[in-house]
Amino acid sequence: MKLSIILSLFILLGGAPMVRAQEIPEMPKPVKEHEWLKQLEGEWESEMEVHMPGADTPVKGKGTETGRMLGGFWLIADGNGEMMGMKMSSRFTLGYDPDAKKYTGTWVDSMGSYLWKYEGSVDSTGKILTLNTEGPCPMKPGKSKFKEVIEIKDKDTKIFTSSMQGDDGKWTLMVKVTSKRKK
């Protein structure tokens, strides 16, 4: 069980008078990598492009996203969009694991039953987060490797891309989302 759950149960069960303040372990605090996540908070309007194999032009769509911080540790982003008359909802979680020294997260959406799990890092510029994952391939049976990148262009603009690695090891752009902060 996590420390916070154990402490909460202990206090609820009446054990608080038995514990002196100096015996309670200090709760973890967000680190500088958690601060990076705060720039993804807020209300965003997005333009999406889905690049289909063999198509000359991408399929376009629009959407919105609302990002909020949970306890200073996690970004929770809820999205809604529409493309080709189909509506989609999503939830993205992103945090930082100080022990593993990696950003970690998940993605679920209303278009499928797969829980995407991410691990990644921010580059030396502090502007580009690259997340690696593996999941169902949209063009063939089985799983493929994906590289998903969030690039901070400025405080009000971010670009998300998702690329899939082919059997030849090359990366192919599948999705590009340009988001502007609502003002």
PDB file of C-alpha atoms in Angstrom:
ATOM      1  CA  MET A   1       0.000   0.000   0.000  1.00  0.00           C
ATOM      2  CA  LYS A   2       1.131   3.503  -0.611  1.00  0.00           C
ATOM      3  CA  LEU A   3       2.271   5.547   2.375  1.00  0.00           C
ATOM      4  CA  SER A   4      -0.509   8.129   1.996  1.00  0.00           C
ATOM      5  CA  ILE A   5      -3.203   5.419   2.084  1.00  0.00           C
ATOM      6  CA  ILE A   6      -1.663   3.783   5.166  1.00  0.00           C
ATOM      7  CA  LEU A   7      -1.460   7.122   6.998  1.00  0.00           C
ATOM      8  CA  SER A   8      -5.052   7.977   6.072  1.00  0.00           C
ATOM      9  CA  LEU A   9      -6.336   4.623   7.331  1.00  0.00           C
ATOM     10  CA  PHE A  10      -4.323   4.951  10.556  1.00  0.00           C
ATOM     11  CA  ILE A  11      -5.776   8.389  11.264  1.00  0.00           C
ATOM     12  CA  LEU A  12      -9.339   7.293  10.416  1.00  0.00           C
ATOM     13  CA  LEU A  13      -9.036   4.323  12.765  1.00  0.00           C
ATOM     14  CA  GLY A  14      -8.128   6.560  15.689  1.00  0.00           C
ATOM     15  CA  GLY A  15      -4.413   5.999  15.801  1.00  0.00           C
ATOM     16  CA  ALA A  16      -3.542   9.666  15.490  1.00  0.00           C
ATOM     17  CA  PRO A  17      -3.264  10.317  19.251  1.00  0.00           C
ATOM     18  CA  MET A  18      -0.664   7.530  19.528  1.00  0.00           C
ATOM     19  CA  VAL A  19       1.643   9.071  16.948  1.00  0.00           C
ATOM     20  CA  ARG A  20       3.860  12.028  17.679  1.00  0.00           C
ATOM     21  CA  ALA A  21       4.443  14.503  14.844  1.00  0.00           C
ATOM     22  CA  GLN A  22       8.170  13.713  14.587  1.00  0.00           C
ATOM     23  CA  GLU A  23       7.352  10.019  13.866  1.00  0.00           C
ATOM     24  CA  ILE A  24       5.226  10.730  10.804  1.00  0.00           C
ATOM     25  CA  PRO A  25       7.390  10.385   7.714  1.00  0.00           C
ATOM     26  CA  GLU A  26       7.593  13.464   5.523  1.00  0.00           C
ATOM     27  CA  MET A  27       5.364  13.216   2.475  1.00  0.00           C
ATOM     28  CA  PRO A  28       7.117  13.484  -0.890  1.00  0.00           C
ATOM     29  CA  LYS A  29       7.233  16.858  -2.600  1.00  0.00           C
ATOM     30  CA  PRO A  30       7.127  17.584  -6.320  1.00  0.00           C
ATOM     31  CA  VAL A  31      10.557  17.926  -7.946  1.00  0.00           C
ATOM     32  CA  LYS A  32      11.661  20.242 -10.781  1.00  0.00           C
ATOM     33  CA  GLU A  33      10.562  17.691 -13.411  1.00  0.00           C
ATOM     34  CA  HIS A  34       7.010  17.935 -12.066  1.00  0.00           C
ATOM     35  CA  GLU A  35       7.197  21.697 -12.624  1.00  0.00           C
ATOM     36  CA  TRP A  36       7.695  21.010 -16.357  1.00  0.00           C
ATOM     37  CA  LEU A  37       4.208  19.488 -16.474  1.00  0.00           C
ATOM     38  CA  LYS A  38       2.547  22.727 -15.331  1.00  0.00           C
ATOM     39  CA  GLN A  39       3.021  24.324 -18.747  1.00  0.00           C
ATOM     40  CA  LEU A  40       0.536  21.742 -20.121  1.00  0.00           C
ATOM     41  CA  GLU A  41      -2.227  22.921 -17.779  1.00  0.00           C
ATOM     42  CA  GLY A  42      -5.133  24.988 -19.040  1.00  0.00           C
ATOM     43  CA  GLU A  43      -7.668  25.117 -21.827  1.00  0.00           C
ATOM     44  CA  TRP A  44      -6.452  24.315 -25.349  1.00  0.00           C
ATOM     45  CA  GLU A  45      -7.964  24.345 -28.854  1.00  0.00           C
ATOM     46  CA  SER A  46      -6.408  21.908 -31.286  1.00  0.00           C
ATOM     47  CA  GLU A  47      -6.166  21.195 -34.981  1.00  0.00           C
ATOM     48  CA  MET A  48      -5.429  17.565 -35.791  1.00  0.00           C
ATOM     49  CA  GLU A  49      -3.959  15.845 -38.822  1.00  0.00           C
ATOM     50  CA  VAL A  50      -4.038  12.073 -39.273  1.00  0.00           C
ATOM     51  CA  HIS A  51      -1.646  10.857 -41.925  1.00  0.00           C
ATOM     52  CA  MET A  52      -3.055   7.756 -43.626  1.00  0.00           C
ATOM     53  CA  PRO A  53      -0.720   5.450 -45.566  1.00  0.00           C
ATOM     54  CA  GLY A  54      -1.014   6.078 -49.294  1.00  0.00           C
ATOM     55  CA  ALA A  55      -3.059   9.285 -48.903  1.00  0.00           C
ATOM     56  CA  ASP A  56      -1.756  12.502 -50.456  1.00  0.00           C
ATOM     57  CA  THR A  57      -3.229  14.766 -47.797  1.00  0.00           C
ATOM     58  CA  PRO A  58      -3.919  14.194 -44.096  1.00  0.00           C
ATOM     59  CA  VAL A  59      -7.400  13.836 -42.642  1.00  0.00           C
ATOM     60  CA  LYS A  60      -8.115  16.921 -40.514  1.00  0.00           C
ATOM     61  CA  GLY A  61     -10.107  17.464 -37.363  1.00  0.00           C
ATOM     62  CA  LYS A  62     -10.563  19.812 -34.418  1.00  0.00           C
ATOM     63  CA  GLY A  63     -10.658  19.354 -30.690  1.00  0.00           C
ATOM     64  CA  THR A  64     -10.264  20.786 -27.215  1.00  0.00           C
ATOM     65  CA  GLU A  65      -8.251  19.742 -24.191  1.00  0.00           C
ATOM     66  CA  THR A  66      -8.372  20.673 -20.541  1.00  0.00           C
ATOM     67  CA  GLY A  67      -5.266  19.972 -18.466  1.00  0.00           C
ATOM     68  CA  ARG A  68      -5.027  20.216 -14.692  1.00  0.00           C
ATOM     69  CA  MET A  69      -2.438  19.243 -12.110  1.00  0.00           C
ATOM     70  CA  LEU A  70      -3.207  16.646  -9.447  1.00  0.00           C
ATOM     71  CA  GLY A  71      -1.271  17.306  -6.243  1.00  0.00           C
ATOM     72  CA  GLY A  72       1.612  18.883  -8.122  1.00  0.00           C
ATOM     73  CA  PHE A  73       2.664  15.407  -9.320  1.00  0.00           C
ATOM     74  CA  TRP A  74       0.363  14.508 -12.208  1.00  0.00           C
ATOM     75  CA  LEU A  75      -1.060  16.220 -15.251  1.00  0.00           C
ATOM     76  CA  ILE A  76      -4.555  14.992 -16.056  1.00  0.00           C
ATOM     77  CA  ALA A  77      -5.696  16.086 -19.532  1.00  0.00           C
ATOM     78  CA  ASP A  78      -9.183  15.419 -20.877  1.00  0.00           C
ATOM     79  CA  GLY A  79      -9.734  15.830 -24.588  1.00  0.00           C
ATOM     80  CA  ASN A  80     -12.692  15.942 -26.964  1.00  0.00           C
ATOM     81  CA  GLY A  81     -12.530  16.056 -30.718  1.00  0.00           C
ATOM     82  CA  GLU A  82     -14.230  15.352 -34.001  1.00  0.00           C
ATOM     83  CA  MET A  83     -12.829  14.016 -37.240  1.00  0.00           C
ATOM     84  CA  MET A  84     -14.752  12.873 -40.311  1.00  0.00           C
ATOM     85  CA  GLY A  85     -18.015  13.134 -38.366  1.00  0.00           C
ATOM     86  CA  MET A  86     -16.756  10.862 -35.557  1.00  0.00           C
ATOM     87  CA  LYS A  87     -16.503  12.150 -32.001  1.00  0.00           C
ATOM     88  CA  MET A  88     -13.737  11.068 -29.666  1.00  0.00           C
ATOM     89  CA  SER A  89     -12.941  11.599 -25.982  1.00  0.00           C
ATOM     90  CA  SER A  90      -9.612  10.905 -24.305  1.00  0.00           C
ATOM     91  CA  ARG A  91      -7.782  11.013 -20.983  1.00  0.00           C
ATOM     92  CA  PHE A  92      -4.019  11.500 -20.739  1.00  0.00           C
ATOM     93  CA  THR A  93      -2.074  11.209 -17.484  1.00  0.00           C
ATOM     94  CA  LEU A  94       1.535  12.274 -17.174  1.00  0.00           C
ATOM     95  CA  GLY A  95       3.841  12.381 -14.182  1.00  0.00           C
ATOM     96  CA  TYR A  96       7.482  11.983 -13.257  1.00  0.00           C
ATOM     97  CA  ASP A  97       8.994   9.059 -11.353  1.00  0.00           C
ATOM     98  CA  PRO A  98      12.023  10.406  -9.434  1.00  0.00           C
ATOM     99  CA  ASP A  99      13.276   6.896  -8.609  1.00  0.00           C
ATOM    100  CA  ALA A 100      13.260   5.736 -12.249  1.00  0.00           C
ATOM    101  CA  LYS A 101      14.211   9.234 -13.485  1.00  0.00           C
ATOM    102  CA  LYS A 102      11.557   8.991 -16.215  1.00  0.00           C
ATOM    103  CA  TYR A 103       8.299  10.631 -17.140  1.00  0.00           C
ATOM    104  CA  THR A 104       5.486   8.076 -17.035  1.00  0.00           C
ATOM    105  CA  GLY A 105       1.915   8.223 -18.200  1.00  0.00           C
ATOM    106  CA  THR A 106      -1.124   6.635 -19.775  1.00  0.00           C
ATOM    107  CA  TRP A 107      -3.621   7.310 -22.564  1.00  0.00           C
ATOM    108  CA  VAL A 108      -7.131   5.945 -23.069  1.00  0.00           C
ATOM    109  CA  ASP A 109      -9.757   7.060 -25.548  1.00  0.00           C
ATOM    110  CA  SER A 110     -13.269   6.267 -26.715  1.00  0.00           C
ATOM    111  CA  MET A 111     -12.034   4.776 -30.011  1.00  0.00           C
ATOM    112  CA  GLY A 112     -10.452   1.643 -28.540  1.00  0.00           C
ATOM    113  CA  SER A 113      -9.969  -0.606 -25.523  1.00  0.00           C
ATOM    114  CA  TYR A 114      -6.177  -0.376 -25.247  1.00  0.00           C
ATOM    115  CA  LEU A 115      -4.434   1.321 -22.296  1.00  0.00           C
ATOM    116  CA  TRP A 116      -1.318   3.003 -23.674  1.00  0.00           C
ATOM    117  CA  LYS A 117       1.573   3.227 -21.186  1.00  0.00           C
ATOM    118  CA  TYR A 118       4.359   5.770 -21.626  1.00  0.00           C
ATOM    119  CA  GLU A 119       7.931   6.277 -20.481  1.00  0.00           C
ATOM    120  CA  GLY A 120      10.151   9.089 -21.617  1.00  0.00           C
ATOM    121  CA  SER A 121      12.289  12.123 -21.002  1.00  0.00           C
ATOM    122  CA  VAL A 122      12.667  15.813 -21.754  1.00  0.00           C
ATOM    123  CA  ASP A 123      15.557  16.795 -24.017  1.00  0.00           C
ATOM    124  CA  SER A 124      18.401  19.153 -23.048  1.00  0.00           C
ATOM    125  CA  THR A 125      16.519  22.194 -24.429  1.00  0.00           C
ATOM    126  CA  GLY A 126      13.671  21.619 -21.970  1.00  0.00           C
ATOM    127  CA  LYS A 127      11.191  22.065 -24.825  1.00  0.00           C
ATOM    128  CA  ILE A 128      10.673  18.504 -26.123  1.00  0.00           C
ATOM    129  CA  LEU A 129       9.243  15.547 -24.211  1.00  0.00           C
ATOM    130  CA  THR A 130       9.590  12.209 -26.018  1.00  0.00           C
ATOM    131  CA  LEU A 131       7.408   9.355 -24.804  1.00  0.00           C
ATOM    132  CA  ASN A 132       7.888   5.771 -25.931  1.00  0.00           C
ATOM    133  CA  THR A 133       5.121   3.186 -26.013  1.00  0.00           C
ATOM    134  CA  GLU A 134       3.991   0.022 -27.713  1.00  0.00           C
ATOM    135  CA  GLY A 135       0.503  -0.829 -28.862  1.00  0.00           C
ATOM    136  CA  PRO A 136      -1.865  -2.077 -31.524  1.00  0.00           C
ATOM    137  CA  CYS A 137      -0.799  -1.285 -35.063  1.00  0.00           C
ATOM    138  CA  PRO A 138      -3.534   0.394 -37.119  1.00  0.00           C
ATOM    139  CA  MET A 139      -2.255  -1.170 -40.359  1.00  0.00           C
ATOM    140  CA  LYS A 140      -1.478  -4.781 -39.445  1.00  0.00           C
ATOM    141  CA  PRO A 141      -2.133  -7.310 -36.690  1.00  0.00           C
ATOM    142  CA  GLY A 142       0.085  -7.163 -33.634  1.00  0.00           C
ATOM    143  CA  LYS A 143       1.871  -4.417 -31.761  1.00  0.00           C
ATOM    144  CA  SER A 144       4.257  -1.751 -32.966  1.00  0.00           C
ATOM    145  CA  LYS A 145       6.541   0.758 -31.282  1.00  0.00           C
ATOM    146  CA  PHE A 146       5.370   4.366 -31.155  1.00  0.00           C
ATOM    147  CA  LYS A 147       7.212   7.591 -30.342  1.00  0.00           C
ATOM    148  CA  GLU A 148       5.022  10.429 -29.126  1.00  0.00           C
ATOM    149  CA  VAL A 149       6.475  13.892 -28.780  1.00  0.00           C
ATOM    150  CA  ILE A 150       5.164  17.017 -27.060  1.00  0.00           C
ATOM    151  CA  GLU A 151       7.067  20.095 -28.202  1.00  0.00           C
ATOM    152  CA  ILE A 152       6.569  23.390 -26.380  1.00  0.00           C
ATOM    153  CA  LYS A 153       6.812  26.141 -29.003  1.00  0.00           C
ATOM    154  CA  ASP A 154       5.945  28.944 -26.576  1.00  0.00           C
ATOM    155  CA  LYS A 155       3.772  29.370 -23.477  1.00  0.00           C
ATOM    156  CA  ASP A 156       0.602  29.271 -25.598  1.00  0.00           C
ATOM    157  CA  THR A 157       1.523  26.748 -28.325  1.00  0.00           C
ATOM    158  CA  LYS A 158       2.346  23.054 -28.191  1.00  0.00           C
ATOM    159  CA  ILE A 159       2.693  20.424 -30.884  1.00  0.00           C
ATOM    160  CA  PHE A 160       2.032  16.723 -30.339  1.00  0.00           C
ATOM    161  CA  THR A 161       3.188  14.126 -32.857  1.00  0.00           C
ATOM    162  CA  SER A 162       2.801  10.363 -32.893  1.00  0.00           C
ATOM    163  CA  SER A 163       5.070   8.275 -35.102  1.00  0.00           C
ATOM    164  CA  MET A 164       5.107   4.516 -35.639  1.00  0.00           C
ATOM    165  CA  GLN A 165       8.218   2.444 -36.210  1.00  0.00           C
ATOM    166  CA  GLY A 166       8.035   0.216 -39.280  1.00  0.00           C
ATOM    167  CA  ASP A 167       9.575  -3.203 -39.786  1.00  0.00           C
ATOM    168  CA  ASP A 168      12.514  -1.426 -41.457  1.00  0.00           C
ATOM    169  CA  GLY A 169      13.184   0.581 -38.266  1.00  0.00           C
ATOM    170  CA  LYS A 170      12.092   3.894 -39.807  1.00  0.00           C
ATOM    171  CA  TRP A 171       9.590   6.186 -38.096  1.00  0.00           C
ATOM    172  CA  THR A 172       6.418   7.256 -39.938  1.00  0.00           C
ATOM    173  CA  LEU A 173       4.382  10.265 -38.781  1.00  0.00           C
ATOM    174  CA  MET A 174       0.820   9.166 -37.999  1.00  0.00           C
ATOM    175  CA  VAL A 175      -0.707  12.094 -36.093  1.00  0.00           C
ATOM    176  CA  LYS A 176       0.099  15.770 -35.620  1.00  0.00           C
ATOM    177  CA  VAL A 177      -1.874  18.007 -33.243  1.00  0.00           C
ATOM    178  CA  THR A 178      -1.180  21.729 -32.970  1.00  0.00           C
ATOM    179  CA  SER A 179      -2.711  23.235 -29.831  1.00  0.00           C
ATOM    180  CA  LYS A 180      -3.166  26.872 -28.894  1.00  0.00           C
ATOM    181  CA  ARG A 181      -4.047  28.020 -25.414  1.00  0.00           C
ATOM    182  CA  LYS A 182      -7.567  29.490 -25.156  1.00  0.00           C
ATOM    183  CA  LYS A 183      -7.474  33.143 -24.147  1.00  0.00           C
TER     184      LYS A 183
END
